[in-house]
Short mmCIF file of C-alpha atoms in Angstrom, two decimals:
data_model
loop_
_atom_site.label_atom_id
_atom_site.label_comp_id
_atom_site.label_asym_id
_atom_site.label_seq_id
_atom_site.Cartn_x
_atom_site.Cartn_y
_atom_site.Cartn_z
CA MET A 1 2.08 -18.69 -1.27
CA ALA A 2 4.34 -21.64 -1.85
CA VAL A 3 8.01 -20.98 -2.53
CA SER A 4 10.43 -23.66 -3.68
CA SER A 5 14.12 -23.25 -4.45
CA LEU A 6 15.26 -24.68 -7.76
CA TYR A 7 18.92 -24.05 -7.08
CA PRO A 8 20.87 -24.54 -3.87
CA PRO A 9 21.77 -21.29 -2.10
CA ASN A 10 25.20 -19.75 -2.77
CA SER A 11 25.69 -21.75 -5.96
CA THR A 12 28.52 -20.36 -8.16
CA LEU A 13 27.28 -19.33 -11.57
CA TYR A 14 30.67 -19.12 -13.27
CA SER A 15 34.39 -18.76 -12.56
CA LEU A 16 37.40 -17.58 -14.59
CA SER A 17 40.93 -18.88 -14.62
CA PRO A 18 43.56 -16.64 -13.04
CA PHE A 19 45.95 -14.81 -15.33
CA GLN A 20 49.12 -12.84 -14.95
CA THR A 21 50.46 -9.51 -16.15
CA PHE A 22 53.40 -7.20 -15.62
CA THR A 23 53.67 -3.96 -13.73
CA ILE A 24 56.32 -1.29 -14.21
CA HIS A 25 59.06 -0.49 -11.73
CA SER A 26 62.04 1.82 -12.04
CA ASP A 27 64.41 -1.17 -12.21
CA GLY A 28 62.47 -3.16 -14.78
CA PHE A 29 59.40 -5.37 -14.81
CA LYS A 30 57.78 -7.41 -12.11
CA LEU A 31 55.24 -10.14 -12.70
CA ILE A 32 52.08 -10.15 -10.59
CA SER A 33 49.06 -12.40 -10.63
CA ARG A 34 45.55 -10.99 -11.10
CA ARG A 35 42.77 -13.27 -9.96
CA ARG A 36 39.07 -12.75 -10.30
CA ARG A 37 37.48 -12.77 -6.90
CA SER A 38 34.58 -15.17 -6.63
CA SER A 39 32.03 -13.62 -4.31
CA SER A 40 29.21 -15.70 -2.98
CA ASN A 41 27.20 -12.56 -2.55
CA SER A 42 27.49 -11.26 -6.09
CA ASN A 43 27.88 -14.43 -8.11
CA SER A 44 25.32 -16.66 -6.49
CA CYS A 45 21.58 -16.65 -6.26
CA SER A 46 18.55 -18.75 -5.62
CA ARG A 47 15.92 -18.94 -8.25
CA PHE A 48 12.36 -19.06 -6.92
CA SER A 49 9.22 -20.53 -8.32
CA VAL A 50 6.17 -18.73 -6.95
CA SER A 51 2.78 -20.37 -7.07
CA SER A 52 -0.55 -19.09 -5.87
CA SER A 53 -3.79 -20.76 -4.99
CA HIS A 54 -5.50 -18.11 -7.05
CA SER A 55 -3.23 -17.70 -10.04
CA ASN A 56 0.29 -18.35 -11.20
CA PRO A 57 1.35 -15.27 -13.16
CA LYS A 58 4.67 -15.14 -14.95
CA ILE A 59 6.82 -13.41 -12.38
CA LEU A 60 10.19 -12.75 -13.95
CA LYS A 61 12.16 -13.90 -16.95
CA SER A 62 13.93 -17.07 -15.85
CA ASN A 63 15.69 -18.16 -19.06
CA ARG A 64 18.29 -15.40 -19.23
CA ARG A 65 21.95 -16.35 -19.65
CA SER A 66 25.18 -14.40 -19.50
CA ARG A 67 27.49 -14.00 -22.47
CA PHE A 68 29.44 -16.93 -21.03
CA GLY A 69 26.37 -19.16 -21.27
CA GLN A 70 25.59 -19.39 -17.57
CA ARG A 71 22.05 -19.01 -16.19
CA LEU A 72 21.52 -15.69 -14.42
CA SER A 73 19.36 -14.91 -11.41
CA PRO A 74 15.87 -13.67 -12.26
CA TYR A 75 16.44 -10.86 -9.76
CA ASP A 76 19.58 -9.36 -11.35
CA ASN A 77 18.50 -7.32 -14.34
CA ASP A 78 15.67 -7.04 -16.83
CA ASN A 79 17.93 -5.86 -19.66
CA GLU A 80 18.77 -9.04 -21.50
CA ASN A 81 21.21 -7.43 -23.91
CA GLU A 82 23.15 -5.40 -21.40
CA ALA A 83 26.88 -5.89 -21.88
CA ILE A 84 29.06 -7.25 -19.10
CA HIS A 85 32.28 -5.25 -18.71
CA ASP A 86 35.39 -6.84 -17.31
CA ASP A 87 36.54 -3.46 -16.05
CA ASP A 88 33.73 -3.50 -13.53
CA ASP A 89 35.05 -6.62 -11.79
CA ASP A 90 37.15 -6.73 -8.65
CA PHE A 91 40.55 -8.39 -8.62
CA TRP A 92 42.89 -9.79 -6.03
CA LEU A 93 46.49 -8.66 -6.71
CA PHE A 94 49.47 -10.81 -5.75
CA ASP A 95 53.21 -10.09 -5.81
CA ASP A 96 54.08 -13.71 -6.70
CA PRO A 97 53.61 -14.95 -10.27
CA GLY A 98 50.85 -17.50 -10.65
CA PRO A 99 51.33 -20.85 -12.34
CA GLY A 100 50.37 -21.68 -15.88
CA LEU A 101 52.18 -19.02 -17.96
CA ASP A 102 55.54 -19.62 -19.63
CA ASP A 103 58.13 -16.94 -20.27
CA ASP A 104 56.93 -16.20 -23.82
CA LYS A 105 53.37 -15.62 -22.66
CA ARG A 106 54.63 -13.38 -19.88
CA LYS A 107 56.60 -11.29 -22.36
CA ARG A 108 53.62 -10.95 -24.69
CA LYS A 109 51.38 -10.01 -21.77
CA SER A 110 53.95 -7.47 -20.56
CA GLN A 111 54.32 -5.90 -23.98
CA ALA A 112 50.55 -5.64 -24.42
CA THR A 113 50.27 -3.97 -21.04
CA ILE A 114 52.99 -1.43 -21.83
CA ASN A 115 51.93 -0.59 -25.38
CA GLY A 116 48.19 -0.62 -24.80
CA SER A 117 47.53 -0.86 -28.57
CA GLY A 118 49.59 2.31 -29.07
CA ASN A 119 47.42 4.48 -26.84
CA GLY A 120 48.37 3.27 -23.39
CA GLY A 121 47.22 0.28 -21.33
CA SER A 122 45.54 -0.14 -17.96
CA MET A 123 46.03 -1.95 -14.69
CA TYR A 124 44.62 -1.95 -11.16
CA SER A 125 46.32 -0.52 -8.09
CA ARG A 126 46.20 -2.29 -4.75
CA THR A 127 43.37 -0.04 -3.61
CA GLY A 128 41.19 -1.43 -6.35
CA ARG A 129 41.15 1.78 -8.42
CA LYS A 130 41.82 1.51 -12.11
CA GLN A 131 45.09 3.07 -13.34
CA LYS A 132 46.12 4.09 -16.85
CA ILE A 133 49.60 3.45 -18.24
CA ASN A 134 50.58 6.06 -20.81
CA GLY A 135 52.84 5.40 -23.74
CA ASN A 136 55.83 6.86 -21.90
CA GLY A 137 55.40 4.43 -19.01
CA THR A 138 53.89 6.87 -16.49
CA VAL A 139 50.99 5.70 -14.38
CA THR A 140 47.93 7.90 -13.74
CA LEU A 141 44.74 7.31 -11.73
CA ASP A 142 41.49 6.86 -13.66
CA ARG A 143 39.01 8.82 -11.52
CA ASN A 144 36.05 7.66 -13.60
CA ASN A 145 36.25 4.19 -12.09
CA PHE A 146 36.07 3.93 -8.30
CA ARG A 147 36.32 0.53 -6.68
CA GLY A 148 37.67 -1.02 -3.52
CA LYS A 149 37.74 1.51 -0.68
CA ASP A 150 34.88 3.61 -2.10
CA LYS A 151 32.72 0.52 -2.50
CA GLN A 152 33.46 -0.48 1.07
CA GLU A 153 32.51 2.99 2.31
CA ALA A 154 29.21 2.80 0.41
CA GLY A 155 28.54 -0.59 1.96
CA LYS A 156 29.23 0.79 5.43
CA SER A 157 26.81 3.66 4.79
CA SER A 158 24.05 1.25 3.77
CA ASN A 159 24.75 -0.95 6.77
CA ILE A 160 24.33 2.04 9.08
CA LYS A 161 21.19 3.18 7.27
CA TYR A 162 19.53 -0.22 7.62
CA ARG A 163 21.00 -1.12 11.02
CA ARG A 164 17.70 -2.29 12.52
CA LEU A 165 16.88 -4.28 9.41
CA LEU A 166 20.25 -6.03 9.54
CA ASP A 167 19.62 -6.94 13.18
CA GLU A 168 16.23 -8.50 12.43
CA ILE A 169 16.66 -10.37 9.14
CA ASP A 170 19.38 -11.72 6.87
CA VAL A 171 19.86 -8.91 4.35
CA ASP A 172 21.79 -9.27 1.13
CA GLU A 173 23.71 -6.17 0.00
CA LYS A 174 22.13 -6.59 -3.43
CA TRP A 175 18.81 -5.54 -1.85
CA PHE A 176 20.05 -2.06 -0.90
CA PRO A 177 19.20 -0.32 -4.23
CA LEU A 178 15.63 -1.64 -4.01
CA LEU A 179 15.33 -0.61 -0.36
CA ASP A 180 16.60 2.88 -1.19
CA TYR A 181 13.99 3.20 -3.94
CA LEU A 182 11.13 1.95 -1.78
CA ALA A 183 12.20 4.31 1.00
CA THR A 184 11.19 7.21 -1.28
CA PHE A 185 7.57 6.11 -0.72
CA GLY A 186 7.94 6.32 3.05
CA LEU A 187 8.86 2.71 3.82
CA LYS A 188 11.22 2.20 6.75
CA ASP A 189 13.06 -0.70 8.36
CA SER A 190 9.96 -1.84 10.23
CA HIS A 191 8.01 -1.94 6.95
CA PHE A 192 10.73 -3.95 5.21
CA ILE A 193 10.68 -6.43 8.08
CA GLN A 194 6.93 -6.75 7.64
CA MET A 195 7.30 -7.28 3.90
CA TYR A 196 10.04 -9.85 4.53
CA SER A 197 7.86 -11.79 6.95
CA ARG A 198 4.91 -11.80 4.54
CA HIS A 199 6.83 -12.57 1.35
CA MET A 200 10.62 -12.57 1.46
CA PRO A 201 11.26 -12.86 -2.34
CA SER A 202 9.65 -9.44 -2.86
CA LEU A 203 12.84 -7.82 -1.52
CA GLN A 204 14.99 -9.66 -4.08
CA ILE A 205 13.47 -7.89 -7.07
CA ASN A 206 15.68 -5.83 -9.32
CA VAL A 207 15.10 -2.11 -8.67
CA THR A 208 14.50 -1.39 -12.37
CA ALA A 209 11.74 -4.00 -12.54
CA ALA A 210 10.18 -2.75 -9.30
CA LYS A 211 10.17 0.82 -10.58
CA GLU A 212 8.47 -0.26 -13.81
CA ARG A 213 5.66 -1.96 -11.89
CA LEU A 214 5.07 0.84 -9.39
CA ASP A 215 5.21 3.46 -12.14
CA TYR A 216 2.46 1.58 -13.94
CA LEU A 217 0.29 1.43 -10.83
CA MET A 218 0.66 5.18 -10.36
CA SER A 219 -0.15 5.75 -14.04
CA VAL A 220 -3.56 4.09 -13.55
CA GLY A 221 -4.44 6.14 -10.50
CA VAL A 222 -2.71 4.72 -7.42
CA LYS A 223 -1.46 7.70 -5.43
CA SER A 224 2.21 7.88 -4.52
CA LYS A 225 1.31 8.22 -0.83
CA ASP A 226 -0.66 4.95 -1.04
CA ILE A 227 2.18 2.85 -2.49
CA LYS A 228 3.39 2.04 1.02
CA LYS A 229 -0.06 0.79 2.00
CA VAL A 230 -0.28 -1.34 -1.16
CA LEU A 231 3.13 -2.94 -0.64
CA LEU A 232 2.54 -3.70 3.02
CA ARG A 233 -0.70 -5.47 2.20
CA GLN A 234 0.53 -7.18 -0.96
CA PRO A 235 4.36 -7.19 -1.29
CA GLN A 236 4.03 -9.81 -4.04
CA ILE A 237 2.91 -7.00 -6.32
CA LEU A 238 6.58 -6.23 -6.97
CA GLN A 239 6.85 -9.60 -8.72
CA TYR A 240 3.83 -9.26 -11.01
CA THR A 241 4.91 -8.29 -14.50
CA VAL A 242 3.19 -5.36 -16.15
CA GLU A 243 2.30 -7.03 -19.43
CA SER A 244 1.14 -10.45 -18.26
CA ASN A 245 -0.53 -9.48 -14.98
CA LEU A 246 -1.08 -5.84 -14.05
CA LYS A 247 -2.48 -4.68 -17.39
CA SER A 248 -4.87 -7.64 -17.70
CA HIS A 249 -6.36 -6.98 -14.25
CA VAL A 250 -6.78 -3.28 -14.95
CA ALA A 251 -8.47 -4.12 -18.25
CA PHE A 252 -10.82 -6.44 -16.36
CA LEU A 253 -11.88 -3.62 -14.03
CA VAL A 254 -12.42 -1.26 -16.95
CA GLY A 255 -14.56 -3.94 -18.60
CA LEU A 256 -16.89 -3.88 -15.60
CA GLY A 257 -17.69 -0.26 -16.38
CA ILE A 258 -15.52 1.24 -13.65
CA GLN A 259 -14.29 4.73 -14.47
CA ASP A 260 -10.59 5.33 -14.92
CA SER A 261 -10.62 7.78 -12.01
CA ARG A 262 -11.68 5.00 -9.62
CA ILE A 263 -9.24 2.28 -10.73
CA GLY A 264 -6.48 3.48 -8.41
CA GLN A 265 -8.84 3.55 -5.42
CA ILE A 266 -9.93 -0.04 -6.04
CA ILE A 267 -6.32 -1.24 -6.33
CA THR A 268 -5.40 0.61 -3.12
CA ALA A 269 -8.35 -0.92 -1.27
CA THR A 270 -7.77 -4.45 -2.58
CA PRO A 271 -4.23 -4.95 -3.96
CA SER A 272 -4.67 -8.71 -3.54
CA ILE A 273 -6.83 -8.64 -6.67
CA PHE A 274 -3.63 -9.13 -8.70
CA SER A 275 -3.06 -12.53 -7.10
CA TYR A 276 -6.37 -13.85 -8.47
CA SER A 277 -6.65 -15.22 -11.98
CA VAL A 278 -8.87 -13.10 -14.21
CA GLU A 279 -10.24 -16.09 -16.13
CA ASN A 280 -10.41 -18.66 -13.34
CA SER A 281 -11.45 -16.52 -10.38
CA LEU A 282 -12.53 -12.92 -11.05
CA LYS A 283 -14.80 -13.51 -14.05
CA PRO A 284 -16.57 -16.48 -12.42
CA THR A 285 -17.24 -14.28 -9.36
CA VAL A 286 -18.83 -11.63 -11.56
CA ARG A 287 -20.99 -14.23 -13.29
CA TYR A 288 -22.13 -15.53 -9.89
CA LEU A 289 -23.11 -12.04 -8.73
CA ILE A 290 -25.23 -11.54 -11.84
CA GLU A 291 -26.68 -14.99 -12.41
CA GLU A 292 -27.01 -16.38 -8.87
CA VAL A 293 -27.29 -13.37 -6.56
CA GLY A 294 -29.35 -11.34 -9.00
CA ILE A 295 -27.41 -8.06 -9.11
CA LYS A 296 -28.17 -6.14 -12.29
CA ARG A 297 -25.28 -5.80 -14.72
CA SER A 298 -25.82 -2.02 -14.71
CA ASP A 299 -25.29 -1.97 -10.93
CA LEU A 300 -22.19 -4.14 -10.98
CA SER A 301 -19.64 -1.32 -11.26
CA LYS A 302 -21.28 0.49 -8.32
CA VAL A 303 -21.19 -2.66 -6.22
CA VAL A 304 -17.49 -3.24 -6.92
CA GLN A 305 -16.62 0.39 -6.18
CA LEU A 306 -18.48 0.26 -2.86
CA SER A 307 -16.77 -2.98 -1.85
CA PRO A 308 -13.86 -4.17 -4.05
CA GLN A 309 -13.33 -7.06 -1.60
CA ILE A 310 -16.42 -8.68 -3.07
CA LEU A 311 -14.26 -9.82 -5.99
CA VAL A 312 -11.77 -11.72 -3.84
CA GLN A 313 -13.91 -13.53 -1.30
CA ARG A 314 -15.91 -16.77 -1.43
CA ILE A 315 -19.04 -15.04 -2.60
CA ASP A 316 -21.12 -18.22 -2.82
CA ASN A 317 -20.69 -19.08 0.86
CA SER A 318 -21.19 -15.47 1.98
CA TRP A 319 -24.32 -14.95 -0.08
CA ASN A 320 -26.00 -18.25 0.76
CA ALA A 321 -25.39 -17.91 4.52
CA ARG A 322 -26.73 -14.36 4.76
CA TYR A 323 -29.63 -15.03 2.42
CA ARG A 324 -30.78 -17.95 4.57
CA PHE A 325 -30.32 -15.96 7.78
CA LEU A 326 -32.25 -12.84 6.69
CA SER A 327 -35.01 -14.93 5.12
CA LYS A 328 -35.51 -16.91 8.30
CA GLU A 329 -34.94 -14.14 10.87
CA LEU A 330 -36.88 -11.28 9.24
CA GLY A 331 -38.91 -13.06 6.58
CA ALA A 332 -37.04 -11.00 3.98
CA PRO A 333 -37.92 -11.78 0.34
CA ARG A 334 -35.11 -12.36 -2.13
CA ASP A 335 -35.49 -9.02 -3.93
CA SER A 336 -35.17 -7.11 -0.63
CA ILE A 337 -31.93 -8.92 0.19
CA VAL A 338 -30.61 -8.19 -3.32
CA LYS A 339 -31.38 -4.50 -2.74
CA MET A 340 -29.45 -4.66 0.53
CA VAL A 341 -26.38 -6.14 -1.19
CA THR A 342 -26.60 -3.67 -4.06
CA LYS A 343 -26.78 -0.66 -1.74
CA HIS A 344 -24.30 -1.96 0.81
CA PRO A 345 -22.29 -4.96 -0.47
CA GLN A 346 -20.25 -4.88 2.75
CA LEU A 347 -23.22 -6.80 4.17
CA LEU A 348 -21.63 -9.94 2.74
CA HIS A 349 -18.56 -9.34 4.95
CA TYR A 350 -20.38 -8.86 8.26
CA SER A 351 -20.48 -11.65 10.80
CA ILE A 352 -23.94 -13.07 11.38
CA GLU A 353 -23.43 -13.83 15.07
CA ASP A 354 -21.46 -10.70 16.02
CA GLY A 355 -22.79 -8.24 13.45
CA LEU A 356 -26.25 -8.86 12.02
CA LEU A 357 -28.02 -10.63 14.87
CA PRO A 358 -27.09 -8.21 17.74
CA ARG A 359 -28.38 -5.21 15.77
CA ILE A 360 -31.60 -6.95 14.82
CA ASN A 361 -32.13 -7.84 18.47
CA PHE A 362 -31.49 -4.22 19.52
CA LEU A 363 -34.10 -2.89 17.10
CA ARG A 364 -36.53 -5.47 18.47
CA SER A 365 -35.74 -4.38 22.02
CA ILE A 366 -36.82 -0.79 21.33
CA GLY A 367 -40.18 -1.90 20.00
CA MET A 368 -39.67 -2.57 16.31
CA ARG A 369 -41.42 -5.46 14.61
CA ASN A 370 -39.71 -7.64 12.01
CA SER A 371 -41.52 -5.79 9.21
CA ASP A 372 -40.23 -2.45 10.56
CA ILE A 373 -36.69 -3.79 10.87
CA LEU A 374 -36.90 -5.05 7.28
CA LYS A 375 -37.95 -1.59 6.06
CA VAL A 376 -35.12 0.10 7.94
CA SER A 377 -32.46 -2.42 6.89
CA THR A 378 -33.55 -2.39 3.24
CA SER A 379 -33.46 1.41 3.10
CA LEU A 380 -30.38 1.82 5.32
CA THR A 381 -28.42 -1.41 5.15
CA GLN A 382 -25.37 0.22 6.78
CA VAL A 383 -27.33 0.07 10.03
CA PHE A 384 -25.64 -3.32 10.45
CA SER A 385 -22.24 -1.58 10.55
CA LEU A 386 -23.12 0.96 13.27
CA SER A 387 -21.83 0.55 16.80
CA LEU A 388 -24.47 -0.40 19.36
CA GLU A 389 -23.02 1.45 22.35
CA GLY A 390 -21.44 4.38 20.56
CA ASN A 391 -24.06 5.02 17.90
CA LEU A 392 -27.44 3.29 17.88
CA LYS A 393 -28.24 3.45 21.59
CA PRO A 394 -27.33 7.16 22.10
CA LYS A 395 -29.34 8.16 19.03
CA TYR A 396 -32.35 6.18 20.21
CA LEU A 397 -32.23 7.81 23.66
CA TYR A 398 -31.96 11.28 22.12
CA LEU A 399 -34.86 10.45 19.78
CA VAL A 400 -37.29 9.62 22.54
CA ASN A 401 -36.04 11.85 25.39
CA GLU A 402 -35.02 15.07 23.62
CA LEU A 403 -36.86 14.98 20.30
CA GLN A 404 -39.97 13.42 21.82
CA ASN A 405 -40.39 11.05 18.87
CA GLU A 406 -41.71 7.55 18.76
CA VAL A 407 -39.69 4.63 17.47
CA LYS A 408 -42.01 4.12 14.50
CA SER A 409 -40.75 7.44 13.06
CA LEU A 410 -37.53 5.61 12.17
CA THR A 411 -39.35 3.56 9.55
CA LYS A 412 -40.14 6.80 7.71
CA TYR A 413 -36.77 8.46 8.32
CA PRO A 414 -34.21 5.65 8.79
CA THR A 415 -31.52 8.11 7.66
CA TYR A 416 -31.65 9.53 11.19
CA LEU A 417 -29.63 6.53 12.40
CA SER A 418 -26.80 7.26 9.97
CA LEU A 419 -26.36 10.96 10.90
CA SER A 420 -23.86 12.26 13.45
CA LEU A 421 -25.41 13.00 16.82
CA ASP A 422 -22.81 15.63 17.74
CA GLN A 423 -22.27 17.23 14.35
CA ARG A 424 -25.82 17.35 12.98
CA ILE A 425 -28.70 16.09 15.16
CA ARG A 426 -28.01 17.89 18.44
CA PRO A 427 -26.76 21.21 16.93
CA ARG A 428 -29.76 21.60 14.61
CA HIS A 429 -32.22 20.70 17.36
CA LYS A 430 -30.62 23.11 19.87
CA PHE A 431 -30.32 25.87 17.25
CA LEU A 432 -34.03 25.80 16.40
CA VAL A 433 -34.89 25.70 20.11
CA ALA A 434 -32.67 28.75 20.73
CA LEU A 435 -34.37 30.58 17.85
CA LYS A 436 -37.75 29.51 19.26
CA LYS A 437 -38.55 27.92 15.92
CA ALA A 438 -38.81 24.36 17.16
CA PRO A 439 -42.36 23.04 16.65
CA ASP A 440 -44.44 21.82 19.55
CA GLY A 441 -44.61 18.08 20.05
CA PRO A 442 -42.34 15.63 18.24
CA PHE A 443 -39.36 17.31 16.60
CA PRO A 444 -39.45 16.83 12.78
CA LEU A 445 -36.78 14.34 11.72
CA SER A 446 -37.01 15.71 8.19
CA SER A 447 -35.07 18.80 9.38
CA PHE A 448 -31.95 16.64 9.73
CA VAL A 449 -31.96 15.43 6.13
CA PRO A 450 -30.91 18.49 4.01
CA ASN A 451 -27.40 19.97 4.03
CA ASP A 452 -26.47 22.88 6.31
CA GLU A 453 -27.22 25.61 3.80
CA SER A 454 -30.67 24.21 2.95
CA PHE A 455 -31.42 23.72 6.64
CA CYS A 456 -30.69 27.40 7.37
CA GLN A 457 -32.89 28.56 4.50
CA GLN A 458 -35.83 26.21 4.99
CA TRP A 459 -35.95 25.73 8.76
CA ALA A 460 -33.90 28.34 10.61
CA GLY A 461 -34.41 31.34 8.33
CA THR A 462 -30.95 32.64 9.15
CA SER A 463 -27.44 32.75 7.68
CA LEU A 464 -25.17 29.76 7.43
CA ASP A 465 -22.40 31.59 9.32
CA LYS A 466 -24.66 32.15 12.31
CA TYR A 467 -25.53 28.47 12.50
CA LEU A 468 -21.91 27.36 12.12
CA ALA A 469 -20.80 29.71 14.90
CA PHE A 470 -23.56 28.33 17.16
CA ARG A 471 -22.50 24.77 16.41
CA GLN A 472 -18.87 25.60 17.15
CA ARG A 473 -19.76 27.04 20.55
CA LEU A 474 -21.90 24.01 21.31
CA LEU A 475 -19.06 21.66 20.45
CA LEU A 476 -16.68 23.59 22.70
CA LYS A 477 -19.12 23.33 25.57
CA ASP A 478 -19.45 19.60 25.02
CA LEU A 479 -15.69 19.27 24.89
CA ALA A 480 -15.28 21.16 28.14
CA LYS A 481 -17.94 19.04 29.80
CA ASN A 482 -16.42 15.79 28.62
CA PHE A 483 -12.98 16.72 29.92
CA ALA A 484 -14.23 18.43 33.08
CA LEU A 485 -12.88 21.81 32.01
CA SER A 486 -14.48 25.19 32.36
CA ILE A 487 -15.03 27.26 29.24
CA GLY A 488 -12.52 29.79 30.56
CA THR A 489 -9.85 27.16 30.99
CA LEU A 490 -10.56 25.79 27.55
CA VAL A 491 -10.29 29.27 25.99
CA VAL A 492 -6.95 29.83 27.72
CA ILE A 493 -5.67 26.56 26.30
CA LEU A 494 -6.89 27.46 22.83
CA LEU A 495 -5.29 30.91 22.99
CA ARG A 496 -1.99 29.43 24.09
CA LEU A 497 -2.15 26.98 21.22
CA ASN A 498 -2.93 29.88 18.91
CA LEU A 499 0.11 31.83 20.13
CA ALA A 500 2.31 28.81 19.51
CA LEU A 501 0.77 28.48 16.07
CA GLN A 502 1.42 32.18 15.38
CA GLU A 503 5.09 31.79 16.27
CA ASP A 504 5.47 28.93 13.82
CA THR A 505 3.26 30.06 10.94
CA GLY A 506 2.30 33.70 11.52
CA TYR A 507 -1.38 32.76 11.55
CA LEU A 508 -3.63 34.35 14.18
CA LEU A 509 -7.27 33.60 15.04
CA PRO A 510 -9.82 36.33 14.13
CA GLU A 511 -10.40 38.94 16.83
CA GLU A 512 -13.94 37.79 17.64
CA TYR A 513 -12.55 34.41 18.72
CA GLN A 514 -9.74 36.02 20.74
CA ASN A 515 -12.13 38.32 22.64
#
């Protein structure tokens, strides 16, 4: 992301000439000078031009001008017609009269201040609070306008709140309203520092504009709890306007046939999609998937939902490299590779050297031929995502040592490799053995395929509760073994945890688990 400053930092947008007025004293009138304070923090800004290698969306309105004709910062306010009130400005008050006003002007200014158009005038006290001057000359405090000391106290509070942030980066006080709003989504100082390091201008956005954009994202399905994740991955999203960017990208996803209920999930998984041009990047990628890769148009929405990242990567390089590798290594025909991508498009993200090749070599090492590996990988392409040491090897050893099956059984039931060894394979095997319903010889891998309820009905002939209780006990035994604890010690620990839980929530384990 390239950022260039069009204006020098701390440039003054406008200034006003000082003027004078009178204040009332018991012995007459006294002339004081009221000067507008020129603050580099509030009256200066840097206007940014943001360009992207993928797209260059209209970020913010940059042609706004104040009622005085000066150009305003694109990060100040989205309300172009909002009035600017002089009463909201700070003033420096001086006892000495300023130059430039003759006696007649002073008298007219004094009279206007006293009369106040017949209803009383106004002036500012030295504390910065606005005061009203009634027709009888008495001065009262206008409590509807707090300035000066109260503003300083608010600034001190924000400085304390964002102490770590102030220590790490150069924070402008104008950012505090935005930070307060983003904090409602769970973002903290460390997150703001991360956003700053990735894209500093995202913290300069007006809070009203930021709220409009995040409200829209939540209206299309992004969950409030996921906003933090989205912003940390793509802070630029705060700059993308709803009309010219966000809506067009959502419409593109809907046009692919993706259901409204899944739009938010896709955005959460790949918020960078908004930085890619719909016409110049996203649509050409879709055409490539259909025309070059060979994915059916009817399968396109499923492919995108399984792997939204497929829309934002160099699909031509990924596809060509993996197509050549699988064709050469396994002799895979084109239609088989297309089936792999359709079922598991993450295949295009996996490294060839560190992902695909080691798993192919492992399957070869246990006695599989290339044709067998092709059958397994076409039917269960996610085999390329499974850990060798923590998944494939333990399941293979259990297959041959405990289930007494041959490796070739995997070509008929490749799903076995995707199931949990601790949560499904071992408990079902041990349960049927305990019931003396395990068949002689190789254990049937088909018993691992149905869900728990169907397994109990078709294979165990018992209730679901009985199987779940058996599995729970088996898991506790495994836990005790892994951590070198006896079952008794483990039960004591669990009971103590239960007592602590009861004190906090009033919940108590059922008696059968306590006994």
